[in-house]
Coordinates of C-alpha atoms in Angstrom, one line a residue:
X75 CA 23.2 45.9 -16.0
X76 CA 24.4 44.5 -19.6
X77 CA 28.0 44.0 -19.5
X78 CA 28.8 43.7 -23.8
X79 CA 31.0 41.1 -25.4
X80 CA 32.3 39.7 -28.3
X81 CA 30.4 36.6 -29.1
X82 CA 33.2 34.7 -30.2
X83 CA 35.3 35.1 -27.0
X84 CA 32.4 32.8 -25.4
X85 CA 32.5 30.0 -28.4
X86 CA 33.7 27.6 -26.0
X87 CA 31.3 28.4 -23.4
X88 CA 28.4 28.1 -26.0
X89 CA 29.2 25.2 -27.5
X90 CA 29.6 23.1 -24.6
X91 CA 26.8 24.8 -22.6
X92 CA 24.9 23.8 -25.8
X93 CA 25.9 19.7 -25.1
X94 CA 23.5 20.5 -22.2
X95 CA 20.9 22.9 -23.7
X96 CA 20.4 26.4 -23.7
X97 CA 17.4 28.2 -24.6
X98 CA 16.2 30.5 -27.6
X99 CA 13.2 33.0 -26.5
X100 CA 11.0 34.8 -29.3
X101 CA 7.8 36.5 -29.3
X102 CA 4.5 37.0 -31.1
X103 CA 0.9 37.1 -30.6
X104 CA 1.8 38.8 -27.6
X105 CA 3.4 36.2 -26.4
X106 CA 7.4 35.5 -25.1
X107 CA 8.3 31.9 -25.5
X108 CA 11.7 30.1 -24.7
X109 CA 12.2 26.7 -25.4
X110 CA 15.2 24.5 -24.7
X111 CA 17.9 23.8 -27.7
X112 CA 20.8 21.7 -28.5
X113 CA 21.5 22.3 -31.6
X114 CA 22.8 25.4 -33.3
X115 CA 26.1 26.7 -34.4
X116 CA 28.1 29.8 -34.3
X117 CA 29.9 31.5 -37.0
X118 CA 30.5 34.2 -39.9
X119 CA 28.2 34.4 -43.0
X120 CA 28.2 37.1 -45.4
X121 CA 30.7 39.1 -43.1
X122 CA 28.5 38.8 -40.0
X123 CA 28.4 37.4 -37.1
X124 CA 25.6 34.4 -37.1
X125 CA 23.9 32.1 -34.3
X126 CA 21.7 29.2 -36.3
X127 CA 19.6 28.0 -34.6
X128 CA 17.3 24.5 -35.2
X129 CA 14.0 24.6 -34.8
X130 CA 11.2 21.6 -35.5
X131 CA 8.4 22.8 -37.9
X132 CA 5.4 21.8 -35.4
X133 CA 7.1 23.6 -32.4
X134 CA 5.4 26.2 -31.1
X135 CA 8.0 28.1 -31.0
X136 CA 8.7 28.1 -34.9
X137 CA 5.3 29.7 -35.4
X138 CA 6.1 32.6 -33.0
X139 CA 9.9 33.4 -34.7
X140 CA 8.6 32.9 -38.5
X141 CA 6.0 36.2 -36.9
X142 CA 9.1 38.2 -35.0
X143 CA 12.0 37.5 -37.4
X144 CA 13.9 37.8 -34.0
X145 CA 15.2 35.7 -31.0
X146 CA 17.6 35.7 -28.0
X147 CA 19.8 32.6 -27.4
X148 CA 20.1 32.4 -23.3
X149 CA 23.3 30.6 -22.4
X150 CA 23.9 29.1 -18.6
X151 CA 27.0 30.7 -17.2
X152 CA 27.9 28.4 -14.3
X153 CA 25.2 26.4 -12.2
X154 CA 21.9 26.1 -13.3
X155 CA 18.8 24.7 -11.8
X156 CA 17.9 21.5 -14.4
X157 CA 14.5 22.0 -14.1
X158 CA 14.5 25.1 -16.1
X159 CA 16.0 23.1 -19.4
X160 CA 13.9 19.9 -18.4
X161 CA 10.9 21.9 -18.3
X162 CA 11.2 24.4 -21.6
X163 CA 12.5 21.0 -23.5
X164 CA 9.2 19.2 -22.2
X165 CA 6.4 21.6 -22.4
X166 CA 4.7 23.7 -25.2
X167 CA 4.4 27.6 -25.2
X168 CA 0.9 26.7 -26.9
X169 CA 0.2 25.3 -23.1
X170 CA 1.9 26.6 -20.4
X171 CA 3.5 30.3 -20.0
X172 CA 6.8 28.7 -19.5
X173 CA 8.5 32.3 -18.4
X174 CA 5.7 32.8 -15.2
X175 CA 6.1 29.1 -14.3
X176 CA 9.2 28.9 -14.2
X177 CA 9.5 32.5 -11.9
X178 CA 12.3 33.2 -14.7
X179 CA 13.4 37.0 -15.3
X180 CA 12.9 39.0 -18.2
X181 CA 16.0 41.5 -19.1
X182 CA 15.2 44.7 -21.5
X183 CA 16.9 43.8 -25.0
X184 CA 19.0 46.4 -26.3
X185 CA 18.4 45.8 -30.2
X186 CA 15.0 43.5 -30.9
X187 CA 11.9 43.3 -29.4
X188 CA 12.6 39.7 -27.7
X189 CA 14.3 39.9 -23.9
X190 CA 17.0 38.1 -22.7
X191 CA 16.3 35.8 -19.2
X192 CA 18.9 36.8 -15.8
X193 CA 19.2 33.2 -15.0
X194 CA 21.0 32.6 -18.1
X195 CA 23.0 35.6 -18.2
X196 CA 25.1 35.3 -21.5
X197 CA 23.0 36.4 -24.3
X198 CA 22.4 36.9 -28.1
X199 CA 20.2 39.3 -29.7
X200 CA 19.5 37.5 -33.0
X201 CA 17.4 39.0 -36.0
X202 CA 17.0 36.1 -38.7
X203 CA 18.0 37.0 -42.0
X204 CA 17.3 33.6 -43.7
X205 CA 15.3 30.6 -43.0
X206 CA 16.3 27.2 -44.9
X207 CA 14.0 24.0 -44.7
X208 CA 16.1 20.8 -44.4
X209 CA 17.1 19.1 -47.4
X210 CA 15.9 15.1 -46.8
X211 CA 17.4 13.8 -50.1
X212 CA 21.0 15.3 -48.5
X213 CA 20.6 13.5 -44.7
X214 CA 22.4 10.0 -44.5
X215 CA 20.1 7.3 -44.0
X216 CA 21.5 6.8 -39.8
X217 CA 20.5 10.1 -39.1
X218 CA 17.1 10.4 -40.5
X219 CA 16.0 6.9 -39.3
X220 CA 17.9 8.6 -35.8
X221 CA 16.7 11.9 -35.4
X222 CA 13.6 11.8 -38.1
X223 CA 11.9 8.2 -37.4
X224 CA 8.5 7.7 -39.7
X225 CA 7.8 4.6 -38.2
X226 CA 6.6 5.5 -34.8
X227 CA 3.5 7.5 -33.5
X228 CA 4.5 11.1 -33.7
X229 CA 1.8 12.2 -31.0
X230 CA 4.0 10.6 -28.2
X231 CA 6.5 13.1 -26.6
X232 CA 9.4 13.0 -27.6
X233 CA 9.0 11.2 -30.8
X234 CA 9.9 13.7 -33.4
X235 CA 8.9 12.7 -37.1
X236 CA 8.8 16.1 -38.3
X237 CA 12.2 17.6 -39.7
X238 CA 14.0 21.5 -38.7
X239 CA 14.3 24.8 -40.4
X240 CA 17.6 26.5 -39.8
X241 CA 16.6 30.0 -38.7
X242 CA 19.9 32.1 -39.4
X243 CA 20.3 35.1 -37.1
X244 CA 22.5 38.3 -37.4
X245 CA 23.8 38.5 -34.1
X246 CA 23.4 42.2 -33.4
X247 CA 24.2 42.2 -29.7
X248 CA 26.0 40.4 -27.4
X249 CA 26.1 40.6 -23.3
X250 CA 26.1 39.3 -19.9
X251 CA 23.6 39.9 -17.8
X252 CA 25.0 41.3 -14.4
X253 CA 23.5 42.3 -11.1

């Protein structure tokens, strides 16, 4: 059962759940991905509700949202087991069916073809309506050599040398997932 909300009456709850990670799902190829995020923002652009979201151009996930043009945010309400950010922050969709190793639960969407997950009941049905590449000549030096370091072997995990499109998504639903 979907209990519906107003987005914004959870800002809090996503913005600090956020500090931890949540997770966007998409689909394509006939495939549902989720991976684990920590950056994105919630707001109003051209009169509508939005959820950016960052994603790395060589994440698997990326190649799968630029095919739906849609995504779910999954937002922890209360405990959660770690594993389940640890993991879908760790591993690639392009290897492991992160959904059936985890056990997680799909939930019907209401609005887009990408489903919410019952373990992290607060959701957003998203449907992009732009995409924007970052800007390098605007970033501070700190932060690119921070986030964005050229000088190290991006092959290892966790050393990310490649930069993040903002995928900007209409939120068209909002809801808790209840049993």
């Amino acid at each position: 059962m979907k209990k519906m909300v107003d987005a914004f009456d959870y800002a809090g709850d996503i913005c600090k759940a956020m500090k931890k990670g949540i997770l966007l799902t998409t689909t394509g190829n006939g495939q549902i991905n989720t991976m684990t995020i920590g950056w994105g923002m919630l707001g109003i652009e051209w009169g509508k509700p939005i959820f950016i979201a960052l994603v790395r151009e060589s994440r698997h996930t990326r190649s799968l949202l630029d095919e739906s043009g849609e995504f779910t945010v999954n937002i922890p309400m209360g405990d959660l087991d770690g594993n389940i950010l640890g993991f879908c922050g760790t591993k690639s969709g392009r290897d492991v069916d992160k959904i059936q190793s985890l056990g997680l639960t799909l939930e019907e969407p209401l609005s887009v073809h990408v489903p919410g997950i019952r373990q992290l009941p607060l959701t957003l049905e998203c449907k992009v309506l732009m995409r924007q590449k970052q800007d390098l000549a605007q970033l501070p030096e700190e932060i690119l050599k921070k986030y964005y370091p050229q000088s190290i072997d991006g092959s290892a995990p966790g050393k990310n040398r490649d930069f993040h499109i903002a995928y900007y998504g209409e939120i068209v639903n909002a809801y808790l997932i209840e049993d």
